């Protein structure tokens, strides 16, 4: 648990059986009353800490949301369709969950006067004009996922401006760490890790020169806890590290750490993929006191030791 005074609160975590949400639940459950709402579409029941109340249900269902958010002080809204690729294949489903689900949560938060910390995304920026990019970079999303996160991010701010609700959007860059699942629609590190562990070919999309800013889930949890307690609400913060890594370099690093014999193979580039992504984290550093603590090399080493 980071060094912030977050105790005695009634907290709802949507998507809390998933990768990031379950780490957040772990950090909060000892000192707070935590309920998790998750439909287990990508999350897993065993990720949920024993001390939390678990409700299997859909974030779009107003009745369910009203029940789990009764008297809540704080909502971490993590539930979404997280794969950019999947959103390109099925934009309507992505929209329903990611966009409409966020509105359902915001409306309930308004009713309860609860603070909302929203899992926004670097995907809202699309192809940036420059990197590292700060929060004033114009939004120009290139995928249905990015479009839905973008409008949800703006709704989050609007609920502060219009209704005085305490809201914050955290624009996560590429999060990795334990419990991230490896499947067709998973984050690249979990996919490369599984391929390397099996000595299978590591599958780089395109030429591998595209870049990402990889941030460890522990640092993302810390950012969430800081956002839950800050006075600087009604705005959005980048949550990354400021370090830019190409996907080809990532593949080589993972092959080396795993001591694998995997060949690195190149496929077609992904439609809707972003070429460069790297966060300027000055705003989160100045307003929240956020500081990333885990460098990519160290985070990967620990992941392979686990
Ligand atoms: P995840 O898939 O592990 O977590 C999402 C959780 O939401 C899952 O447990 C899933 O079962 C649940 N869920 C999906 N649809 C639901 C619905 N309709 N009702 C209730 N629950 C539902 O993914 P994650 O990486 O932990 O992502 C958490 C949040 O962070 C998402 O909003 C994602 O868009 C955002 N985000 C993630 C990254 C990243 O790199 N992982 C980066 C930027 C933003
Ligand atoms: C990821 C998150 C998204 C988040 C965004 C923020 C996931 C699944 N997606 O999207 O929720 O909002 O970061 O920046 O967690 N790649 C390969 N080979 C593979 C898999 C991926 O080369 O087998 C490449 C992709 O083409 C892409 C890069 O790796 O260029 C990252 O892909 P991915 O991990 O899916 O993340 P994003 O699309 O950046």
Coordinates of C-alpha atoms and ligand atoms in Angstrom, one line a residue:
X1 CA 0.0 0.0 0.0
X2 CA 1.5 3.4 -1.0
X3 CA 2.1 6.1 1.5
X4 CA -1.3 7.8 1.3
X5 CA -4.1 8.1 3.8
X6 CA -6.7 5.8 2.2
X7 CA -8.5 4.0 5.0
X8 CA -12.0 3.4 6.2
X9 CA -13.6 4.0 2.8
X10 CA -16.3 2.1 1.1
X11 CA -14.9 1.3 -2.3
X12 CA -16.2 -0.2 -5.5
X13 CA -13.7 -1.5 -8.1
X14 CA -15.3 -2.4 -11.4
X15 CA -13.2 -4.9 -13.3
X16 CA -11.6 -5.9 -10.0
X17 CA -11.1 -9.5 -11.0
X18 CA -8.9 -8.4 -13.9
X19 CA -5.2 -7.6 -14.1
X20 CA -5.0 -4.0 -12.8
X21 CA -8.2 -4.0 -10.7
X22 CA -7.1 -7.0 -8.7
X23 CA -3.8 -5.5 -7.8
X24 CA -5.7 -2.4 -6.7
X25 CA -8.0 -4.5 -4.6
X26 CA -5.0 -6.2 -2.9
X27 CA -3.6 -2.8 -2.0
X28 CA -6.9 -1.5 -0.5
X29 CA -8.7 -4.4 1.0
X30 CA -7.0 -4.4 4.4
X31 CA -7.9 -0.9 5.3
X32 CA -11.2 -0.4 3.4
X33 CA -14.5 -2.0 2.6
X34 CA -14.0 -3.2 -0.9
X35 CA -16.6 -4.5 -3.3
X36 CA -15.7 -5.8 -6.8
X37 CA -18.1 -5.9 -9.7
X38 CA -16.8 -8.0 -12.7
X39 CA -18.5 -10.1 -15.3
X40 CA -15.4 -12.4 -15.5
X41 CA -15.3 -12.0 -19.3
X42 CA -11.5 -11.6 -19.1
X43 CA -11.0 -11.5 -15.3
X44 CA -10.8 -14.5 -13.0
X45 CA -12.5 -15.2 -9.7
X46 CA -9.2 -16.3 -8.1
X47 CA -7.7 -12.9 -8.6
X48 CA -10.2 -11.4 -6.1
X49 CA -8.8 -11.1 -2.6
X50 CA -10.7 -13.1 0.0
X51 CA -11.6 -10.1 2.1
X52 CA -13.3 -8.3 -0.8
X53 CA -17.0 -8.7 -1.6
X54 CA -17.4 -10.1 -5.1
X55 CA -20.4 -9.6 -7.3
X56 CA -20.5 -11.2 -10.7
X57 CA -22.3 -8.8 -13.0
X58 CA -22.3 -6.3 -15.8
X59 CA -21.2 -2.7 -15.5
X60 CA -23.9 -1.7 -18.0
X61 CA -26.6 -3.1 -15.8
X62 CA -28.0 -0.1 -13.9
X63 CA -29.8 -2.2 -11.2
X64 CA -26.7 -4.2 -10.4
X65 CA -24.5 -1.0 -10.3
X66 CA -27.0 0.7 -8.0
X67 CA -26.8 -2.3 -5.6
X68 CA -23.0 -2.6 -5.5
X69 CA -22.5 1.2 -5.3
X70 CA -24.9 1.7 -2.4
X71 CA -23.3 4.2 0.0
X72 CA -20.0 4.0 -1.8
X73 CA -17.3 6.8 -1.2
X74 CA -15.0 5.9 -4.1
X75 CA -15.2 4.1 -7.4
X76 CA -12.2 2.8 -9.4
X77 CA -13.7 2.2 -12.8
X78 CA -11.5 -0.4 -14.5
X79 CA -14.0 -2.6 -16.4
X80 CA -13.7 -2.3 -20.2
X81 CA -12.9 -4.3 -23.3
X82 CA -9.1 -3.7 -23.1
X83 CA -7.9 -4.9 -26.5
X84 CA -7.4 -2.3 -29.2
X85 CA -7.4 -5.2 -31.7
X86 CA -10.6 -6.6 -30.4
X87 CA -12.2 -3.1 -30.7
X88 CA -11.3 -3.0 -34.3
X89 CA -13.0 -6.4 -34.8
X90 CA -16.0 -5.7 -32.7
X91 CA -16.5 -1.9 -32.3
X92 CA -20.1 -2.1 -31.1
X93 CA -19.3 -4.4 -28.1
X94 CA -16.4 -2.2 -27.2
X95 CA -18.6 0.9 -27.3
X96 CA -21.3 -0.7 -25.2
X97 CA -19.0 -1.7 -22.4
X98 CA -16.3 0.9 -22.5
X99 CA -18.4 4.0 -23.3
X100 CA -21.9 3.1 -22.0
X101 CA -20.6 1.3 -19.0
X102 CA -18.7 4.4 -18.0
X103 CA -21.8 6.5 -18.2
X104 CA -23.7 4.1 -16.0
X105 CA -20.9 4.3 -13.4
X106 CA -20.8 8.1 -13.6
X107 CA -24.6 8.4 -13.2
X108 CA -24.5 6.2 -10.1
X109 CA -21.5 8.1 -8.7
X110 CA -23.5 11.3 -9.1
X111 CA -26.3 9.8 -7.2
X112 CA -24.0 8.7 -4.4
X113 CA -21.7 11.7 -4.6
X114 CA -18.8 9.3 -4.9
X115 CA -15.3 10.1 -6.2
X116 CA -14.5 8.3 -9.5
X117 CA -11.0 7.4 -10.6
X118 CA -11.3 6.3 -14.2
X119 CA -8.9 4.0 -16.1
X120 CA -8.4 6.1 -19.3
X121 CA -5.7 5.3 -21.8
X122 CA -2.8 6.7 -23.9
X123 CA -4.8 5.3 -26.9
X124 CA -6.9 8.5 -26.8
X125 CA -4.0 10.5 -28.2
X126 CA -3.7 8.4 -31.4
X127 CA -0.5 9.2 -33.3
X128 CA 1.1 12.0 -31.3
X129 CA 2.8 15.0 -32.9
X130 CA 5.7 14.6 -30.5
X131 CA 6.9 12.3 -27.7
X132 CA 7.0 12.3 -24.8
X133 CA 3.5 13.7 -24.9
X134 CA 1.7 15.6 -22.2
X135 CA -2.0 15.9 -21.4
X136 CA -2.4 19.0 -23.7
X137 CA -1.6 16.9 -26.7
X138 CA -4.7 17.0 -29.0
X139 CA -6.7 13.7 -28.8
X140 CA -7.0 11.9 -32.1
X141 CA -7.7 8.3 -31.4
X142 CA -7.1 5.8 -34.2
X143 CA -9.2 2.8 -33.0
X144 CA -12.7 2.3 -31.7
X145 CA -11.2 1.5 -28.3
X146 CA -9.3 4.9 -28.3
X147 CA -12.5 6.7 -29.4
X148 CA -14.6 5.2 -26.6
X149 CA -11.9 5.8 -24.0
X150 CA -11.6 9.4 -25.3
X151 CA -15.3 10.2 -24.9
X152 CA -15.4 8.4 -21.5
X153 CA -12.4 10.5 -20.4
X154 CA -14.2 13.6 -21.4
X155 CA -17.4 12.6 -19.7
X156 CA -15.4 12.0 -16.6
X157 CA -14.1 15.6 -16.7
X158 CA -17.6 16.9 -17.6
X159 CA -19.2 15.3 -14.6
X160 CA -16.8 17.3 -12.5
X161 CA -17.4 20.5 -14.4
X162 CA -21.2 20.1 -14.6
X163 CA -22.1 18.4 -11.3
X164 CA -19.1 19.1 -9.1
X165 CA -18.3 15.4 -8.8
X166 CA -14.8 14.6 -7.7
X167 CA -13.5 12.8 -10.8
X168 CA -10.1 12.0 -12.2
X169 CA -9.0 10.2 -15.4
X170 CA -5.7 8.3 -15.3
X171 CA -4.4 7.8 -18.8
X172 CA -2.4 4.6 -18.4
X173 CA 0.3 3.9 -20.9
X174 CA 1.2 0.2 -21.4
X175 CA 0.8 -1.6 -18.1
X176 CA 2.5 -5.0 -17.4
X177 CA 3.1 -7.2 -14.4
X178 CA 2.0 -10.4 -12.7
X179 CA -1.5 -11.8 -13.5
X180 CA -1.7 -10.2 -17.0
X181 CA -3.2 -13.0 -19.0
X182 CA -1.6 -14.3 -22.2
X183 CA -4.1 -14.7 -25.1
X184 CA -4.8 -13.4 -28.6
X185 CA -6.1 -10.1 -27.2
X186 CA -3.6 -9.7 -24.3
X187 CA -0.9 -7.1 -23.7
X188 CA 2.3 -7.7 -25.7
X189 CA 4.6 -8.5 -22.7
X190 CA 2.4 -11.4 -21.5
X191 CA 2.2 -12.8 -25.0
X192 CA 6.0 -12.5 -25.6
X193 CA 6.7 -14.0 -22.2
X194 CA 4.6 -17.1 -22.9
X195 CA 6.2 -17.5 -26.3
X196 CA 9.7 -17.2 -24.8
X197 CA 8.9 -19.6 -22.0
X198 CA 8.0 -22.2 -24.6
X199 CA 10.9 -21.4 -27.0
X200 CA 8.2 -20.6 -29.5
X201 CA 8.7 -17.8 -32.1
X202 CA 8.2 -14.3 -30.7
X203 CA 5.6 -12.7 -33.0
X204 CA 6.3 -9.0 -33.7
X205 CA 3.6 -7.2 -35.7
X206 CA 5.1 -5.1 -38.5
X207 CA 8.7 -4.0 -38.4
X208 CA 8.8 -3.7 -34.6
X209 CA 9.9 0.0 -34.7
X210 CA 6.6 1.0 -33.0
X211 CA 7.2 2.2 -29.5
X212 CA 5.4 2.0 -26.1
X213 CA 6.0 3.3 -22.6
X214 CA 5.7 0.2 -20.3
X215 CA 4.7 0.9 -16.8
X216 CA 4.6 -1.7 -14.0
X217 CA 1.2 -2.4 -12.4
X218 CA 2.6 -1.5 -8.9
X219 CA 3.3 2.0 -10.1
X220 CA -0.2 2.2 -11.6
X221 CA -1.7 1.1 -8.3
X222 CA 0.2 3.9 -6.6
X223 CA -1.1 6.4 -9.1
X224 CA -4.7 5.3 -8.4
X225 CA -4.2 5.6 -4.6
X226 CA -2.8 9.1 -5.1
X227 CA -5.7 10.0 -7.4
X228 CA -8.1 8.8 -4.7
X229 CA -6.8 11.2 -2.2
X230 CA -5.7 14.3 -4.1
X231 CA -7.4 17.7 -4.0
X232 CA -6.5 18.2 -7.7
X233 CA -9.6 16.6 -9.2
X234 CA -11.5 17.3 -12.4
X235 CA -8.6 16.6 -14.7
X236 CA -6.6 13.9 -16.4
X237 CA -3.1 12.6 -15.7
X238 CA -0.7 10.5 -17.8
X239 CA 0.5 7.4 -16.0
X240 CA 3.6 6.0 -17.6
X241 CA 7.4 6.2 -17.0
X242 CA 8.7 8.6 -19.7
X243 CA 10.8 5.8 -21.2
X244 CA 10.2 4.7 -24.8
X245 CA 10.9 1.1 -26.0
X246 CA 10.5 -0.3 -29.4
X247 CA 8.6 -3.6 -29.7
X248 CA 11.6 -5.2 -31.4
X249 CA 13.8 -4.2 -28.5
X250 CA 11.2 -5.6 -26.1
X251 CA 11.2 -8.9 -27.9
X252 CA 15.0 -9.1 -27.7
X253 CA 15.0 -8.2 -24.0
X254 CA 12.4 -10.8 -23.2
X255 CA 14.2 -13.5 -25.2
X256 CA 17.4 -12.7 -23.4
X257 CA 15.9 -12.6 -19.9
X258 CA 14.1 -15.9 -20.5
X259 CA 17.2 -17.4 -22.0
X260 CA 15.0 -18.7 -24.8
X261 CA 15.9 -20.1 -28.2
X262 CA 12.9 -18.3 -29.8
X263 CA 13.2 -16.9 -33.2
X264 CA 11.8 -13.3 -33.6
X265 CA 9.4 -13.3 -36.5
X266 CA 7.6 -10.4 -38.1
X267 CA 4.0 -10.4 -39.3
X268 CA 1.7 -7.7 -40.8
X269 CA 1.3 -4.5 -38.9
X270 CA -1.9 -4.1 -36.9
X271 CA -4.7 -1.9 -38.3
X272 CA -5.3 1.0 -35.9
X273 CA -1.9 0.5 -34.3
X274 CA 0.0 3.6 -32.9
X275 CA 3.6 4.1 -34.1
X276 CA 5.0 6.0 -31.1
X277 CA 3.8 6.3 -27.5
X278 CA 5.6 7.7 -24.5
X279 CA 4.3 9.8 -21.6
X280 CA 5.4 13.1 -20.2
X281 CA 4.4 12.5 -16.6
X282 CA 5.2 16.0 -15.2
X283 CA 1.5 16.8 -14.4
X284 CA 1.1 13.6 -12.3
X285 CA 4.5 14.2 -10.7
X286 CA 3.7 17.8 -9.7
X287 CA 0.0 17.5 -8.7
X288 CA -0.2 13.9 -7.3
X289 CA 3.4 13.2 -6.3
X290 CA 3.5 10.2 -8.7
X291 CA 6.9 8.8 -9.5
X292 CA 7.4 5.5 -11.3
X293 CA 9.7 3.2 -9.3
X294 CA 10.2 0.1 -11.4
X295 CA 12.4 0.3 -14.6
X296 CA 11.3 -2.0 -17.4
X297 CA 14.4 -4.2 -17.2
X298 CA 13.8 -4.8 -13.4
X299 CA 10.1 -5.4 -13.9
X300 CA 10.7 -8.0 -16.6
X301 CA 13.4 -9.7 -14.5
X302 CA 10.9 -10.1 -11.6
X303 CA 8.2 -11.2 -13.9
X304 CA 10.3 -14.1 -15.2
X305 CA 11.4 -15.0 -11.7
X306 CA 7.8 -15.4 -10.6
Ligands
LIG1 P1 -8.4 -6.9 -17.7 O1 -9.1 -7.4 -18.9 O2 -7.6 -7.8 -17.0 O3 -9.5 -6.2 -16.8 C1 -10.8 -5.7 -17.2 C2 -11.8 -6.4 -16.3 O4 -13.1 -5.9 -16.6 C3 -11.8 -7.9 -16.4 O5 -11.8 -8.5 -15.2 C4 -13.2 -8.2 -17.1 O6 -13.8 -9.4 -16.7 C5 -14.0 -7.0 -16.6 N1 -15.1 -6.6 -17.5 C6 -15.1 -6.5 -18.8 N2 -16.3 -6.1 -19.3 C7 -17.1 -6.0 -18.2 C8 -18.5 -5.7 -18.0 N3 -19.3 -5.4 -19.0 N4 -19.0 -5.7 -16.7 C9 -18.2 -6.0 -15.7 N5 -16.9 -6.3 -15.8 C10 -16.3 -6.3 -17.0 O7 -7.6 -5.6 -18.2 P2 -6.6 -4.6 -17.5 O8 -5.4 -4.5 -18.2 O9 -6.6 -4.9 -16.0 O10 -7.4 -3.2 -17.7 C11 -8.1 -2.5 -16.7 C12 -8.5 -1.1 -17.2 O11 -7.3 -0.4 -17.6 C13 -9.3 -1.2 -18.5 O12 -10.3 -0.1 -18.4 C14 -8.3 -0.8 -19.6 O13 -8.9 -0.3 -20.7 C15 -7.4 0.1 -18.9 N6 -6.1 0.3 -19.5 C16 -5.3 -0.8 -19.4 C17 -4.0 -0.7 -20.0 C18 -3.0 -1.9 -20.0 O14 -1.9 -1.7 -20.6 N7 -3.4 -3.0 -19.5 C19 -3.6 0.5 -20.5 C20 -4.5 1.6 -20.5 C21 -5.7 1.5 -19.9
LIG2 C1 -2.4 -1.4 -24.7 C2 -3.6 -2.0 -23.9 C3 -4.7 -1.0 -24.0 C4 -4.3 0.4 -23.5 C5 -3.1 0.9 -24.3 C6 -2.5 2.1 -23.7 C7 -3.9 -4.4 -23.7 C8 -4.3 -5.6 -24.4 N1 -4.0 -3.3 -24.5 O1 -2.8 -1.3 -26.1 O2 -5.8 -1.5 -23.2 O3 -5.3 1.3 -23.5 O4 -2.0 -0.1 -24.2 O5 -1.3 2.5 -24.4 O6 -3.5 -4.4 -22.6 N2 2.4 -6.6 -30.6 C9 3.2 -7.5 -31.3 N3 3.0 -8.8 -31.2 C10 2.1 -9.4 -30.4 C11 1.2 -8.5 -29.6 C12 1.4 -7.1 -29.8 O7 4.1 -7.0 -32.0 O8 2.0 -10.6 -30.3 C13 2.6 -5.2 -30.7 C14 1.3 -4.5 -31.2 O9 1.2 -4.5 -32.6 C15 1.5 -3.1 -30.6 C16 2.4 -3.3 -29.4 O10 2.9 -4.6 -29.5 O11 2.3 -2.3 -31.5 C17 1.5 -3.2 -28.1 O12 0.3 -4.0 -28.3 P1 -0.7 -4.3 -27.1 O13 0.1 -4.9 -25.9 O14 -1.8 -5.0 -27.6 O15 -1.0 -2.9 -26.6 P2 -1.7 -1.5 -27.2 O16 -2.3 -1.8 -28.5 O17 -0.6 -0.5 -27.1

